[in-house]
Amino acid sequence: MNSSIETILLYTIFAGLLSIVYGFVTGSNILKSSAGNSKMQEIASAIQIGAKAYLNRQYKTIAIVGVVVLVIISFAFSILVGIGYLIGAALSGIAGYVGMLVSVQANVRTAEASRKGLAEGLSVAFKSGAITGMLVAGLALLSIAVYYYILLKSGVDEREIVNALVALGFGASLISIFARLGGGIFTKGADVGADLVGKVEAGIPEDDPRNPAVIADNVGDNVGDCAGMAADLFETYAVTIVATMVLSSIFFQSDISMMIYPLTIGGACIITSIIGTFFVKLGNSKNVMNALYKGFIATAILSLVVLYPVTDYVIGLDANYSFGDTTFTGMSLYYCGVVGLIITGLLIWITEYYTGTDYRPVKTVAASSTTGHGTNVIQGLAISMEATAVPALIIVAGILITNAIAGLFGIAIAVTTMLALAGMVVALDAYGPVTDNAGGIAEMSNLPKKC
């Protein structure tokens, strides 16, 4: 490994460490904020106990399966492959658990901050989501970059390195399946159960303190939408980068710079995501979604700018590459990254259109509810089917465009760039369940409707 490659890898590792530092510092600031009155803290404590009990029980079960698979893999392949699997599985579990710990501490503080104003509540809720997002992206990047660096320094055979990295992705996938599916089923079961026993049977509002099932509902938000999502995104991030590195090893066997290019994309976008979090500010319109989208737009634009010099430094914009019948330049791969960023932005915009209360889809479902359950179900099903069409077309178009630019490897780079924004995307996603929990705590604490 020459000094240039080593320097690039070390910079990438530094970017991953920077995200961990950001999470630690921001988390410390959130914990210093007020947790509200004794009633709020009592309710928050019940949610915390439930969330920890669920994840502890789930992880104990997963650990049994994980250890069995670890032994099999280590004997069937090698100890390095086993270590890779262990790293992926352990960090995926840690990402999920950290996501839960952050959200259960931030929910009550968001409720208390919201009593001071919308801007204060937004700040606490988004920062908690940003902690989860940066830790997920940072841990995923570090797991691959550090292990790859150690394997290279140890002089391990290239084929063995690839096997070890694939095992790392497999370990992350195994844990995320349990965390995402288990937590997702729990949260939906608890949510529907609370609604049925409360709003349908008893005729009381959602999150009413007289409904004991509300605690289970709030626990579900944390273990499913926070912990499950964090483990799932860790796995997706890790698997995507590993898959792109595997393609690099197949197509460009003698070029290590192409192997580390996906890692540098991840490192650069972590830094832009951290900068993007500081753009989330409530404007004069007092529109929360617009404030959140400022952060994403800033991150995307900064990534667009930063990836140009990064691509030039790592692989060269004018350098020519080829595999099979496909020939392209470094600039071609940059264009593929740009396509990936555009697709991510379009998917977020479409999601907002189909779920936002200001647009046609949600309004039509609400209107159909006035004529009964049947029309509500029919319209909801119709809108949900419609909502899948445009994203599918956008993804297909992205695949065709990037394939035309740089073949299969161009598609991989576009997907890597999409996932490189996971830090900001998870921050936006985790904001939802934290504020949902905050609303529940406020309702159960009998706080005033307006502060």
GROMACS .gro file of C-alpha atoms in nm:
model
  451
    1MET     CA    1   0.000   0.000   0.000
    2ASN     CA    2   0.159   0.325  -0.116
    3SER     CA    3   0.157   0.643   0.091
    4SER     CA    4  -0.107   0.817  -0.123
    5ILE     CA    5  -0.361   0.537  -0.074
    6GLU     CA    6  -0.282   0.523   0.297
    7THR     CA    7  -0.334   0.900   0.330
    8ILE     CA    8  -0.673   0.882   0.158
    9LEU     CA    9  -0.782   0.596   0.382
   10LEU     CA   10  -0.672   0.784   0.693
   11TYR     CA   11  -0.869   1.092   0.584
   12THR     CA   12  -1.173   0.871   0.532
   13ILE     CA   13  -1.133   0.721   0.879
   14PHE     CA   14  -1.099   1.074   1.020
   15ALA     CA   15  -1.432   1.169   0.858
   16GLY     CA   16  -1.596   0.870   1.026
   17LEU     CA   17  -1.447   0.965   1.362
   18LEU     CA   18  -1.568   1.322   1.311
   19SER     CA   19  -1.926   1.198   1.289
   20ILE     CA   20  -1.882   1.011   1.619
   21VAL     CA   21  -1.747   1.326   1.783
   22TYR     CA   22  -2.040   1.526   1.644
   23GLY     CA   23  -2.284   1.271   1.788
   24PHE     CA   24  -2.116   1.276   2.128
   25VAL     CA   25  -2.100   1.655   2.156
   26THR     CA   26  -2.455   1.709   2.030
   27GLY     CA   27  -2.586   1.433   2.256
   28SER     CA   28  -2.421   1.593   2.557
   29ASN     CA   29  -2.587   1.924   2.476
   30ILE     CA   30  -2.931   1.760   2.449
   31LEU     CA   31  -2.889   1.581   2.782
   32LYS     CA   32  -2.809   1.915   2.947
   33SER     CA   33  -3.148   2.056   2.844
   34SER     CA   34  -3.447   2.033   3.076
   35ALA     CA   35  -3.646   1.707   3.092
   36GLY     CA   36  -3.963   1.881   3.211
   37ASN     CA   37  -4.169   1.835   3.525
   38SER     CA   38  -4.194   1.519   3.736
   39LYS     CA   39  -4.503   1.391   3.552
   40MET     CA   40  -4.329   1.421   3.214
   41GLN     CA   41  -4.021   1.245   3.347
   42GLU     CA   42  -4.233   0.966   3.494
   43ILE     CA   43  -4.399   0.898   3.160
   44ALA     CA   44  -4.069   0.924   2.973
   45SER     CA   45  -3.916   0.677   3.221
   46ALA     CA   46  -4.190   0.423   3.147
   47ILE     CA   47  -4.117   0.455   2.774
   48GLN     CA   48  -3.742   0.419   2.834
   49ILE     CA   49  -3.789   0.105   3.047
   50GLY     CA   50  -4.016  -0.053   2.786
   51ALA     CA   51  -3.785   0.026   2.494
   52LYS     CA   52  -3.476  -0.105   2.672
   53ALA     CA   53  -3.657  -0.421   2.786
   54TYR     CA   54  -3.772  -0.496   2.431
   55LEU     CA   55  -3.433  -0.443   2.269
   56ASN     CA   56  -3.247  -0.633   2.542
   57ARG     CA   57  -3.476  -0.931   2.494
   58GLN     CA   58  -3.454  -0.910   2.116
   59TYR     CA   59  -3.076  -0.881   2.112
   60LYS     CA   60  -3.036  -1.178   2.346
   61THR     CA   61  -3.230  -1.391   2.098
   62ILE     CA   62  -3.036  -1.253   1.801
   63ALA     CA   63  -2.705  -1.316   1.981
   64ILE     CA   64  -2.775  -1.691   1.997
   65VAL     CA   65  -2.829  -1.708   1.622
   66GLY     CA   66  -2.537  -1.474   1.559
   67VAL     CA   67  -2.288  -1.681   1.757
   68VAL     CA   68  -2.392  -2.002   1.579
   69VAL     CA   69  -2.347  -1.836   1.239
   70LEU     CA   70  -2.013  -1.687   1.351
   71VAL     CA   71  -1.874  -2.030   1.441
   72ILE     CA   72  -1.992  -2.181   1.112
   73ILE     CA   73  -1.848  -1.899   0.901
   74SER     CA   74  -1.516  -1.897   1.085
   75PHE     CA   75  -1.466  -2.272   1.032
   76ALA     CA   76  -1.605  -2.281   0.677
   77PHE     CA   77  -1.399  -1.988   0.551
   78SER     CA   78  -1.139  -1.826   0.777
   79ILE     CA   79  -1.095  -1.634   1.099
   80LEU     CA   80  -1.067  -1.305   0.906
   81VAL     CA   81  -1.405  -1.368   0.746
   82GLY     CA   82  -1.545  -1.447   1.091
   83ILE     CA   83  -1.404  -1.123   1.232
   84GLY     CA   84  -1.559  -0.926   0.945
   85TYR     CA   85  -1.896  -1.086   1.015
   86LEU     CA   86  -1.862  -1.009   1.387
   87ILE     CA   87  -1.776  -0.643   1.321
   88GLY     CA   88  -2.077  -0.596   1.094
   89ALA     CA   89  -2.320  -0.771   1.328
   90ALA     CA   90  -2.193  -0.599   1.645
   91LEU     CA   91  -2.191  -0.246   1.502
   92SER     CA   92  -2.531  -0.291   1.339
   93GLY     CA   93  -2.670  -0.387   1.679
   94ILE     CA   94  -2.490  -0.094   1.843
   95ALA     CA   95  -2.630   0.148   1.583
   96GLY     CA   96  -2.983   0.031   1.659
   97TYR     CA   97  -2.935   0.048   2.035
   98VAL     CA   98  -2.781   0.393   2.020
   99GLY     CA   99  -3.072   0.509   1.803
  100MET     CA  100  -3.312   0.393   2.072
  101LEU     CA  101  -3.114   0.548   2.359
  102VAL     CA  102  -3.099   0.885   2.185
  103SER     CA  103  -3.469   0.895   2.100
  104VAL     CA  104  -3.594   0.798   2.448
  105GLN     CA  105  -3.386   1.075   2.602
  106ALA     CA  106  -3.479   1.335   2.341
  107ASN     CA  107  -3.857   1.285   2.335
  108VAL     CA  108  -3.930   1.437   2.676
  109ARG     CA  109  -3.676   1.714   2.618
  110THR     CA  110  -3.845   1.795   2.288
  111ALA     CA  111  -4.180   1.822   2.468
  112GLU     CA  112  -4.031   2.055   2.727
  113ALA     CA  113  -3.845   2.265   2.468
  114SER     CA  114  -4.166   2.302   2.264
  115ARG     CA  115  -4.325   2.481   2.561
  116LYS     CA  116  -4.078   2.763   2.495
  117GLY     CA  117  -4.153   2.779   2.123
  118LEU     CA  118  -4.161   2.592   1.793
  119ALA     CA  119  -3.799   2.676   1.708
  120GLU     CA  120  -3.672   2.531   2.036
  121GLY     CA  121  -3.871   2.209   1.993
  122LEU     CA  122  -3.750   2.172   1.634
  123SER     CA  123  -3.390   2.220   1.741
  124VAL     CA  124  -3.393   1.946   2.005
  125ALA     CA  125  -3.589   1.699   1.792
  126PHE     CA  126  -3.375   1.745   1.482
  127LYS     CA  127  -3.048   1.733   1.672
  128SER     CA  128  -3.151   1.401   1.825
  129GLY     CA  129  -3.222   1.267   1.477
  130ALA     CA  130  -2.890   1.405   1.354
  131ILE     CA  131  -2.708   1.218   1.632
  132THR     CA  132  -2.860   0.890   1.518
  133GLY     CA  133  -2.792   0.970   1.152
  134MET     CA  134  -2.428   1.065   1.197
  135LEU     CA  135  -2.357   0.770   1.425
  136VAL     CA  136  -2.513   0.527   1.177
  137ALA     CA  137  -2.315   0.666   0.883
  138GLY     CA  138  -1.997   0.707   1.089
  139LEU     CA  139  -2.001   0.358   1.239
  140ALA     CA  140  -2.075   0.199   0.901
  141LEU     CA  141  -1.795   0.388   0.728
  142LEU     CA  142  -1.548   0.322   1.010
  143SER     CA  143  -1.626  -0.050   1.021
  144ILE     CA  144  -1.535  -0.090   0.654
  145ALA     CA  145  -1.253   0.163   0.628
  146VAL     CA  146  -1.069   0.057   0.944
  147TYR     CA  147  -1.099  -0.316   0.874
  148TYR     CA  148  -0.992  -0.268   0.512
  149TYR     CA  149  -0.697  -0.056   0.626
  150ILE     CA  150  -0.587  -0.322   0.876
  151LEU     CA  151  -0.617  -0.599   0.617
  152LEU     CA  152  -0.412  -0.401   0.365
  153LYS     CA  153  -0.142  -0.319   0.620
  154SER     CA  154  -0.127  -0.687   0.717
  155GLY     CA  155  -0.060  -0.789   0.358
  156VAL     CA  156  -0.369  -1.008   0.330
  157ASP     CA  157  -0.450  -1.153  -0.012
  158GLU     CA  158  -0.698  -0.948  -0.217
  159ARG     CA  159  -0.944  -1.235  -0.246
  160GLU     CA  160  -0.941  -1.286   0.130
  161ILE     CA  161  -0.998  -0.912   0.181
  162VAL     CA  162  -1.306  -0.925  -0.040
  163ASN     CA  163  -1.439  -1.228   0.149
  164ALA     CA  164  -1.389  -1.052   0.482
  165LEU     CA  165  -1.569  -0.737   0.363
  166VAL     CA  166  -1.860  -0.938   0.222
  167ALA     CA  167  -1.889  -1.114   0.559
  168LEU     CA  168  -1.900  -0.773   0.728
  169GLY     CA  169  -2.197  -0.677   0.514
  170PHE     CA  170  -2.362  -1.012   0.581
  171GLY     CA  171  -2.327  -0.966   0.956
  172ALA     CA  172  -2.489  -0.624   0.937
  173SER     CA  173  -2.774  -0.767   0.726
  174LEU     CA  174  -2.848  -1.046   0.974
  175ILE     CA  175  -2.896  -0.808   1.266
  176SER     CA  176  -3.093  -0.551   1.066
  177ILE     CA  177  -3.347  -0.814   0.958
  178PHE     CA  178  -3.435  -0.890   1.319
  179ALA     CA  179  -3.424  -0.526   1.430
  180ARG     CA  180  -3.626  -0.382   1.142
  181LEU     CA  181  -3.888  -0.654   1.111
  182GLY     CA  182  -3.924  -0.720   1.483
  183GLY     CA  183  -3.935  -0.355   1.578
  184GLY     CA  184  -4.160  -0.269   1.284
  185ILE     CA  185  -4.415  -0.536   1.371
  186PHE     CA  186  -4.406  -0.433   1.737
  187THR     CA  187  -4.465  -0.064   1.665
  188LYS     CA  188  -4.751  -0.124   1.420
  189GLY     CA  189  -4.916  -0.378   1.647
  190ALA     CA  190  -4.891  -0.144   1.946
  191ASP     CA  191  -5.007   0.157   1.741
  192VAL     CA  192  -5.315  -0.015   1.600
  193GLY     CA  193  -5.393  -0.179   1.935
  194ALA     CA  194  -5.378   0.156   2.116
  195ASP     CA  195  -5.603   0.316   1.855
  196LEU     CA  196  -5.858   0.034   1.866
  197VAL     CA  197  -5.890   0.025   2.244
  198GLY     CA  198  -5.875   0.404   2.278
  199LYS     CA  199  -6.033   0.587   1.987
  200VAL     CA  200  -6.264   0.308   1.865
  201GLU     CA  201  -6.378   0.133   2.184
  202ALA     CA  202  -6.347   0.402   2.451
  203GLY     CA  203  -6.396   0.706   2.226
  204ILE     CA  204  -6.103   0.896   2.378
  205PRO     CA  205  -5.836   1.097   2.190
  206GLU     CA  206  -5.507   0.953   2.070
  207ASP     CA  207  -5.235   0.950   2.341
  208ASP     CA  208  -5.500   1.006   2.609
  209PRO     CA  209  -5.352   0.934   2.957
  210ARG     CA  210  -5.650   0.708   3.035
  211ASN     CA  211  -5.528   0.463   2.768
  212PRO     CA  212  -5.247   0.241   2.907
  213ALA     CA  213  -5.171   0.109   2.557
  214VAL     CA  214  -5.027   0.450   2.466
  215ILE     CA  215  -4.702   0.363   2.644
  216ALA     CA  216  -4.664   0.053   2.426
  217ASP     CA  217  -4.733   0.269   2.121
  218ASN     CA  218  -4.458   0.513   2.221
  219VAL     CA  219  -4.219   0.227   2.297
  220GLY     CA  220  -4.287   0.095   1.947
  221ASP     CA  221  -4.191   0.428   1.792
  222ASN     CA  222  -3.848   0.399   1.952
  223VAL     CA  223  -3.771   0.031   1.892
  224GLY     CA  224  -3.916   0.024   1.540
  225ASP     CA  225  -3.887   0.365   1.380
  226CYS     CA  226  -3.561   0.462   1.557
  227ALA     CA  227  -3.366   0.149   1.657
  228GLY     CA  228  -3.493  -0.065   1.370
  229MET     CA  229  -3.437   0.208   1.115
  230ALA     CA  230  -3.085   0.278   1.244
  231ALA     CA  231  -2.982  -0.089   1.218
  232ASP     CA  232  -3.145  -0.114   0.875
  233LEU     CA  233  -2.970   0.196   0.737
  234PHE     CA  234  -2.638   0.080   0.886
  235GLU     CA  235  -2.677  -0.245   0.695
  236THR     CA  236  -2.782  -0.073   0.371
  237TYR     CA  237  -2.493   0.174   0.392
  238ALA     CA  238  -2.236  -0.096   0.467
  239VAL     CA  239  -2.362  -0.343   0.207
  240THR     CA  240  -2.375  -0.077  -0.065
  241ILE     CA  241  -2.016   0.035  -0.012
  242VAL     CA  242  -1.893  -0.325   0.018
  243ALA     CA  243  -2.077  -0.424  -0.301
  244THR     CA  244  -1.920  -0.134  -0.490
  245MET     CA  245  -1.576  -0.230  -0.358
  246VAL     CA  246  -1.634  -0.590  -0.469
  247LEU     CA  247  -1.721  -0.469  -0.818
  248SER     CA  248  -1.402  -0.260  -0.814
  249SER     CA  249  -1.196  -0.567  -0.727
  250ILE     CA  250  -1.353  -0.756  -1.018
  251PHE     CA  251  -1.336  -0.485  -1.283
  252PHE     CA  252  -1.012  -0.308  -1.181
  253GLN     CA  253  -0.800  -0.572  -1.013
  254SER     CA  254  -0.474  -0.379  -1.014
  255ASP     CA  255  -0.619  -0.038  -0.918
  256ILE     CA  256  -0.663   0.008  -0.542
  257SER     CA  257  -0.771   0.369  -0.594
  258MET     CA  258  -1.098   0.240  -0.740
  259MET     CA  259  -1.144   0.019  -0.434
  260ILE     CA  260  -1.122   0.314  -0.196
  261TYR     CA  261  -1.325   0.555  -0.414
  262PRO     CA  262  -1.659   0.445  -0.259
  263LEU     CA  263  -1.511   0.497   0.087
  264THR     CA  264  -1.399   0.851   0.003
  265ILE     CA  265  -1.749   0.932  -0.126
  266GLY     CA  266  -1.887   0.821   0.210
  267GLY     CA  267  -1.628   1.021   0.402
  268ALA     CA  268  -1.685   1.339   0.201
  269CYS     CA  269  -2.064   1.318   0.235
  270ILE     CA  270  -2.043   1.265   0.610
  271ILE     CA  271  -1.865   1.599   0.640
  272THR     CA  272  -2.119   1.773   0.414
  273SER     CA  273  -2.403   1.616   0.617
  274ILE     CA  274  -2.258   1.753   0.940
  275ILE     CA  275  -2.235   2.099   0.784
  276GLY     CA  276  -2.590   2.058   0.648
  277THR     CA  277  -2.734   2.011   0.997
  278PHE     CA  278  -2.648   2.372   1.080
  279PHE     CA  279  -2.877   2.493   0.798
  280VAL     CA  280  -3.188   2.354   0.967
  281LYS     CA  281  -3.341   2.677   1.093
  282LEU     CA  282  -3.705   2.780   1.129
  283GLY     CA  283  -3.777   3.066   0.889
  284ASN     CA  284  -4.038   3.340   0.892
  285SER     CA  285  -4.296   3.100   0.750
  286LYS     CA  286  -4.268   2.883   1.063
  287ASN     CA  287  -4.283   2.580   0.835
  288VAL     CA  288  -4.105   2.286   0.999
  289MET     CA  289  -4.072   2.080   0.682
  290ASN     CA  290  -3.913   2.369   0.495
  291ALA     CA  291  -3.661   2.402   0.779
  292LEU     CA  292  -3.573   2.033   0.754
  293TYR     CA  293  -3.542   2.046   0.376
  294LYS     CA  294  -3.297   2.337   0.404
  295GLY     CA  295  -3.059   2.094   0.571
  296PHE     CA  296  -3.097   1.831   0.301
  297ILE     CA  297  -3.064   2.080   0.015
  298ALA     CA  298  -2.751   2.230   0.171
  299THR     CA  299  -2.603   1.881   0.216
  300ALA     CA  300  -2.682   1.781  -0.143
  301ILE     CA  301  -2.534   2.099  -0.292
  302LEU     CA  302  -2.222   2.077  -0.079
  303SER     CA  303  -2.180   1.711  -0.177
  304LEU     CA  304  -2.218   1.807  -0.541
  305VAL     CA  305  -1.932   2.054  -0.501
  306VAL     CA  306  -1.703   1.845  -0.280
  307LEU     CA  307  -1.726   1.523  -0.482
  308TYR     CA  308  -1.567   1.697  -0.783
  309PRO     CA  309  -1.221   1.753  -0.626
  310VAL     CA  310  -1.249   1.424  -0.433
  311THR     CA  311  -1.303   1.233  -0.757
  312ASP     CA  312  -1.017   1.416  -0.924
  313TYR     CA  313  -0.779   1.346  -0.634
  314VAL     CA  314  -0.864   0.979  -0.588
  315ILE     CA  315  -0.918   0.845  -0.942
  316GLY     CA  316  -0.856   1.144  -1.173
  317LEU     CA  317  -1.129   1.315  -1.374
  318ASP     CA  318  -0.943   1.269  -1.703
  319ALA     CA  319  -0.823   0.913  -1.637
  320ASN     CA  320  -0.965   0.646  -1.867
  321TYR     CA  321  -1.106   0.318  -1.734
  322SER     CA  322  -1.257   0.017  -1.904
  323PHE     CA  323  -1.401  -0.327  -1.833
  324GLY     CA  324  -1.548  -0.550  -2.098
  325ASP     CA  325  -1.692  -0.330  -2.371
  326THR     CA  326  -1.749  -0.035  -2.137
  327THR     CA  327  -1.510   0.263  -2.139
  328PHE     CA  328  -1.544   0.576  -1.926
  329THR     CA  329  -1.348   0.846  -1.744
  330GLY     CA  330  -1.334   0.965  -1.387
  331MET     CA  331  -1.560   1.252  -1.492
  332SER     CA  332  -1.818   0.995  -1.599
  333LEU     CA  333  -1.826   0.853  -1.248
  334TYR     CA  334  -1.871   1.203  -1.107
  335TYR     CA  335  -2.174   1.244  -1.334
  336CYS     CA  336  -2.310   0.915  -1.199
  337GLY     CA  337  -2.271   1.051  -0.847
  338VAL     CA  338  -2.463   1.363  -0.949
  339VAL     CA  339  -2.745   1.143  -1.084
  340GLY     CA  340  -2.753   0.962  -0.750
  341LEU     CA  341  -2.791   1.292  -0.562
  342ILE     CA  342  -3.069   1.406  -0.795
  343ILE     CA  343  -3.258   1.077  -0.750
  344THR     CA  344  -3.236   1.108  -0.371
  345GLY     CA  345  -3.379   1.460  -0.384
  346LEU     CA  346  -3.663   1.352  -0.615
  347LEU     CA  347  -3.756   1.058  -0.394
  348ILE     CA  348  -3.773   1.284  -0.087
  349TRP     CA  349  -3.990   1.535  -0.276
  350ILE     CA  350  -4.229   1.263  -0.394
  351THR     CA  351  -4.254   1.123  -0.042
  352GLU     CA  352  -4.346   1.469   0.086
  353TYR     CA  353  -4.611   1.502  -0.186
  354TYR     CA  354  -4.782   1.174  -0.100
  355THR     CA  355  -4.764   1.216   0.279
  356GLY     CA  356  -4.793   1.594   0.332
  357THR     CA  357  -5.125   1.731   0.450
  358ASP     CA  358  -5.115   2.018   0.200
  359TYR     CA  359  -5.130   1.799  -0.110
  360ARG     CA  360  -5.395   1.605  -0.303
  361PRO     CA  361  -5.319   1.245  -0.191
  362VAL     CA  362  -5.373   1.299   0.183
  363LYS     CA  363  -5.667   1.533   0.123
  364THR     CA  364  -5.849   1.276  -0.093
  365VAL     CA  365  -5.799   1.002   0.169
  366ALA     CA  366  -5.932   1.237   0.437
  367ALA     CA  367  -6.233   1.330   0.224
  368SER     CA  368  -6.312   0.964   0.155
  369SER     CA  369  -6.323   0.900   0.530
  370THR     CA  370  -6.638   1.110   0.561
  371THR     CA  371  -6.841   0.847   0.376
  372GLY     CA  372  -6.730   0.545   0.578
  373HIS     CA  373  -6.458   0.288   0.641
  374GLY     CA  374  -6.496   0.117   0.303
  375THR     CA  375  -6.433   0.424   0.090
  376ASN     CA  376  -6.144   0.521   0.317
  377VAL     CA  377  -5.975   0.183   0.267
  378ILE     CA  378  -6.036   0.186  -0.109
  379GLN     CA  379  -5.899   0.537  -0.155
  380GLY     CA  380  -5.604   0.472   0.075
  381LEU     CA  381  -5.514   0.158  -0.120
  382ALA     CA  382  -5.546   0.343  -0.451
  383ILE     CA  383  -5.321   0.628  -0.336
  384SER     CA  384  -5.062   0.386  -0.195
  385MET     CA  385  -5.045   0.203  -0.529
  386GLU     CA  386  -5.017   0.532  -0.715
  387ALA     CA  387  -4.738   0.642  -0.482
  388THR     CA  388  -4.516   0.351  -0.589
  389ALA     CA  389  -4.528   0.430  -0.961
  390VAL     CA  390  -4.326   0.752  -0.986
  391PRO     CA  391  -4.042   0.641  -0.752
  392ALA     CA  392  -4.009   0.320  -0.953
  393LEU     CA  393  -3.988   0.514  -1.279
  394ILE     CA  394  -3.729   0.752  -1.134
  395ILE     CA  395  -3.512   0.463  -1.013
  396VAL     CA  396  -3.539   0.286  -1.350
  397ALA     CA  397  -3.447   0.608  -1.530
  398GLY     CA  398  -3.148   0.651  -1.299
  399ILE     CA  399  -3.030   0.296  -1.371
  400LEU     CA  400  -3.059   0.347  -1.747
  401ILE     CA  401  -2.879   0.683  -1.740
  402THR     CA  402  -2.588   0.572  -1.520
  403ASN     CA  403  -2.555   0.245  -1.712
  404ALA     CA  404  -2.524   0.445  -2.033
  405ILE     CA  405  -2.258   0.667  -1.874
  406ALA     CA  406  -2.033   0.408  -1.705
  407GLY     CA  407  -2.199   0.067  -1.718
  408LEU     CA  408  -2.262  -0.144  -1.409
  409PHE     CA  409  -1.995   0.036  -1.208
  410GLY     CA  410  -2.164   0.369  -1.284
  411ILE     CA  411  -2.486   0.235  -1.132
  412ALA     CA  412  -2.291   0.128  -0.822
  413ILE     CA  413  -2.136   0.474  -0.780
  414ALA     CA  414  -2.477   0.641  -0.811
  415VAL     CA  415  -2.619   0.413  -0.541
  416THR     CA  416  -2.315   0.472  -0.320
  417THR     CA  417  -2.364   0.848  -0.348
  418MET     CA  418  -2.733   0.809  -0.260
  419LEU     CA  419  -2.647   0.609   0.051
  420ALA     CA  420  -2.362   0.847   0.140
  421LEU     CA  421  -2.631   1.100   0.237
  422ALA     CA  422  -2.769   0.853   0.492
  423GLY     CA  423  -2.655   1.072   0.780
  424MET     CA  424  -2.887   1.356   0.679
  425VAL     CA  425  -3.167   1.127   0.560
  426VAL     CA  426  -3.171   0.936   0.889
  427ALA     CA  427  -3.170   1.268   1.075
  428LEU     CA  428  -3.486   1.369   0.888
  429ASP     CA  429  -3.641   1.027   0.943
  430ALA     CA  430  -3.565   0.997   1.315
  431TYR     CA  431  -3.713   1.343   1.372
  432GLY     CA  432  -4.062   1.194   1.319
  433PRO     CA  433  -4.082   0.934   1.599
  434VAL     CA  434  -3.909   1.169   1.846
  435THR     CA  435  -4.171   1.441   1.791
  436ASP     CA  436  -4.447   1.177   1.794
  437ASN     CA  437  -4.326   1.062   2.136
  438ALA     CA  438  -4.300   1.425   2.250
  439GLY     CA  439  -4.663   1.481   2.155
  440GLY     CA  440  -4.768   1.171   2.346
  441ILE     CA  441  -4.579   1.279   2.656
  442ALA     CA  442  -4.734   1.626   2.636
  443GLU     CA  443  -5.084   1.475   2.604
  444MET     CA  444  -5.038   1.229   2.890
  445SER     CA  445  -4.886   1.499   3.112
  446ASN     CA  446  -5.192   1.719   3.057
  447LEU     CA  447  -4.982   2.006   2.928
  448PRO     CA  448  -5.179   2.300   2.785
  449LYS     CA  449  -5.279   2.277   2.418
  450LYS     CA  450  -5.101   2.605   2.348
  451CYS     CA  451  -4.786   2.728   2.521
   0.00000   0.00000   0.00000
